[in-house]
Tab-separated table of C-alpha atoms in Angstrom:
chain	number	residue	atom	x	y	z
A	152	MET	CA	81.033	22.976	10.938
A	153	THR	CA	79.989	19.927	8.954
A	154	LYS	CA	77.590	17.295	10.109
A	155	THR	CA	78.747	13.675	10.242
A	156	ASN	CA	76.564	10.623	10.148
A	157	MET	CA	77.539	8.874	13.303
A	158	GLU	CA	75.619	6.121	15.029
A	159	LYS	CA	73.879	7.252	18.193
A	160	SER	CA	75.427	4.466	20.256
A	161	TYR	CA	78.573	2.375	19.900
A	162	ASN	CA	78.056	-0.938	18.139
A	163	PRO	CA	81.077	-3.189	18.750
A	164	GLU	CA	79.926	-5.712	16.114
A	165	ASN	CA	80.826	-3.234	13.362
A	166	ILE	CA	84.380	-2.651	14.514
A	167	GLU	CA	85.851	-5.143	16.965
A	168	LYS	CA	85.590	-8.377	14.922
A	169	LYS	CA	87.266	-6.673	11.964
A	170	ILE	CA	90.109	-5.345	14.133
A	171	TYR	CA	90.656	-8.671	15.900
A	172	LYS	CA	90.764	-10.502	12.552
A	173	GLU	CA	93.363	-7.981	11.352
A	174	TRP	CA	95.450	-8.632	14.487
A	175	GLU	CA	95.342	-12.385	13.863
A	176	ASN	CA	96.150	-12.051	10.150
A	177	SER	CA	99.064	-9.731	10.930
A	178	LYS	CA	100.464	-12.349	13.337
A	179	TYR	CA	100.565	-9.822	16.187
A	180	PHE	CA	100.045	-12.716	18.594
A	181	SER	CA	102.959	-14.776	17.262
A	182	PRO	CA	104.984	-16.255	20.123
A	183	ILE	CA	108.317	-15.772	18.318
A	184	SER	CA	110.118	-12.447	18.572
A	185	GLU	CA	112.283	-11.197	15.705
A	186	ASN	CA	114.630	-9.605	18.254
A	187	ASP	CA	117.779	-11.795	18.729
A	188	LYS	CA	118.310	-10.512	22.269
A	189	ALA	CA	114.721	-11.056	23.314
A	190	GLY	CA	113.864	-12.779	26.517
A	191	ALA	CA	111.144	-15.366	26.733
A	192	PHE	CA	107.827	-15.205	28.554
A	193	SER	CA	105.122	-17.833	28.805
A	194	ILE	CA	101.866	-17.895	30.693
A	195	VAL	CA	99.225	-20.607	30.822
A	196	MET	CA	95.642	-19.439	31.053
A	197	PRO	CA	93.947	-21.380	33.836
A	198	PRO	CA	91.139	-23.126	32.029
A	199	PRO	CA	87.562	-22.350	32.991
A	200	ASN	CA	85.255	-25.307	33.435
A	201	VAL	CA	83.121	-25.966	30.375
A	202	THR	CA	79.962	-25.398	32.363
A	203	GLY	CA	78.537	-22.620	30.234
A	204	VAL	CA	79.929	-19.204	29.470
A	205	LEU	CA	82.546	-16.912	30.954
A	206	HIS	CA	81.642	-14.661	33.870
A	207	MET	CA	83.117	-11.439	35.277
A	208	GLY	CA	85.772	-13.310	37.271
A	209	HIS	CA	87.049	-14.924	34.074
A	210	ALA	CA	87.052	-11.527	32.341
A	211	LEU	CA	89.146	-9.970	35.123
A	212	ASP	CA	91.605	-12.870	35.239
A	213	ASN	CA	92.036	-12.925	31.452
A	214	THR	CA	92.426	-9.149	31.288
A	215	LEU	CA	95.304	-9.263	33.788
A	216	GLN	CA	97.002	-12.084	31.874
A	217	ASP	CA	96.504	-10.216	28.590
A	218	ILE	CA	98.143	-7.100	30.067
A	219	LEU	CA	101.205	-9.118	31.126
A	220	THR	CA	101.359	-10.883	27.760
A	221	ARG	CA	101.122	-7.648	25.753
A	222	TRP	CA	103.708	-5.939	27.968
A	223	HIS	CA	106.229	-8.714	27.281
A	224	ARG	CA	105.478	-8.537	23.549
A	225	MET	CA	106.059	-4.773	23.596
A	226	LYS	CA	109.394	-5.388	25.320
A	227	GLY	CA	110.286	-7.636	22.382
A	228	ASP	CA	110.230	-10.910	24.311
A	229	SER	CA	109.188	-14.128	22.620
A	230	THR	CA	105.806	-14.441	24.308
A	231	LEU	CA	103.415	-17.358	24.434
A	232	TRP	CA	99.984	-17.249	26.081
A	233	VAL	CA	98.519	-20.742	26.093
A	234	PRO	CA	94.723	-20.831	26.450
A	235	GLY	CA	93.015	-23.530	28.449
A	236	THR	CA	89.395	-24.516	27.974
A	237	ASP	CA	88.535	-27.182	30.554
A	238	HIS	CA	90.095	-28.923	33.493
A	239	ALA	CA	87.153	-30.334	35.397
A	240	GLY	CA	85.232	-33.047	33.627
A	241	ILE	CA	83.206	-33.628	36.794
A	242	ALA	CA	81.826	-30.064	36.688
A	243	THR	CA	80.959	-30.517	33.010
A	244	GLN	CA	79.279	-33.836	33.751
A	245	ASN	CA	77.268	-32.139	36.514
A	246	VAL	CA	75.932	-29.483	34.121
A	247	VAL	CA	74.974	-32.096	31.517
A	248	GLU	CA	73.190	-34.152	34.187
A	249	LYS	CA	71.239	-31.065	35.319
A	250	LYS	CA	70.193	-30.493	31.704
A	251	LEU	CA	69.031	-34.112	31.411
A	252	HIS	CA	67.104	-33.724	34.659
A	253	LEU	CA	64.956	-31.040	32.979
A	254	ASP	CA	63.798	-33.777	30.580
A	255	LYS	CA	63.201	-36.098	33.578
A	256	LYS	CA	66.157	-38.281	32.544
A	257	THR	CA	69.405	-39.374	34.195
A	258	ARG	CA	72.722	-40.508	32.759
A	259	HIS	CA	71.640	-44.081	33.542
A	260	ASP	CA	68.802	-43.747	31.012
A	261	TYR	CA	71.402	-43.395	28.246
A	262	GLY	CA	74.152	-45.810	29.171
A	263	ARG	CA	77.821	-44.921	29.422
A	264	GLU	CA	78.717	-44.471	25.742
A	265	GLU	CA	75.692	-42.348	24.845
A	266	PHE	CA	76.086	-40.211	27.987
A	267	VAL	CA	79.787	-39.627	27.277
A	268	GLU	CA	78.762	-38.549	23.764
A	269	LYS	CA	76.345	-35.987	25.290
A	270	VAL	CA	79.141	-34.623	27.508
A	271	TRP	CA	81.412	-34.237	24.450
A	272	GLU	CA	78.608	-32.439	22.578
A	273	TRP	CA	78.289	-30.028	25.498
A	274	LYS	CA	82.056	-29.487	25.515
A	275	GLU	CA	82.070	-28.792	21.775
A	276	GLN	CA	79.299	-26.218	22.103
A	277	TYR	CA	80.532	-24.419	25.196
A	278	GLY	CA	84.277	-24.965	24.805
A	279	ASN	CA	84.083	-23.068	21.523
A	280	THR	CA	81.837	-20.449	23.121
A	281	ILE	CA	84.518	-19.740	25.722
A	282	THR	CA	87.304	-19.235	23.166
A	283	LYS	CA	85.005	-17.000	21.087
A	284	GLN	CA	84.198	-14.959	24.182
A	285	LEU	CA	87.912	-14.542	24.900
A	286	ARG	CA	88.350	-13.098	21.411
A	287	LEU	CA	85.417	-10.733	21.997
A	288	LEU	CA	87.215	-9.523	25.126
A	289	GLY	CA	90.158	-8.722	22.852
A	290	SER	CA	92.431	-11.286	24.524
A	291	SER	CA	95.628	-11.708	22.595
């Protein structure tokens, strides 16, 4: 029996990003089927609020949607899974205001335009975090 050099514990960083990139490059997630007799399936991912990062409830919900999406792709259906990233600006505003409160500030200290800019900065940071997390889950 030969010895192999295997890591003691699984390190997803070494494998999963490479595989996901290969899936994207191979167009495995393309919504158009090459089968002429294919049906069509579409699902819209309910968008999480951009209030931080995904939690276990999001992971469960997205896993179930991913299963349905992949099943329809395997059947040969033209399949589109549309991701959402935010639907509640009020919740996002609330998180930004809590962050400002830590610095003993309020939105009124900034004025409307500057505060709106801070909300958009938050959305940029955490909206992208959410889509990256979905990829790390392996969502298709």
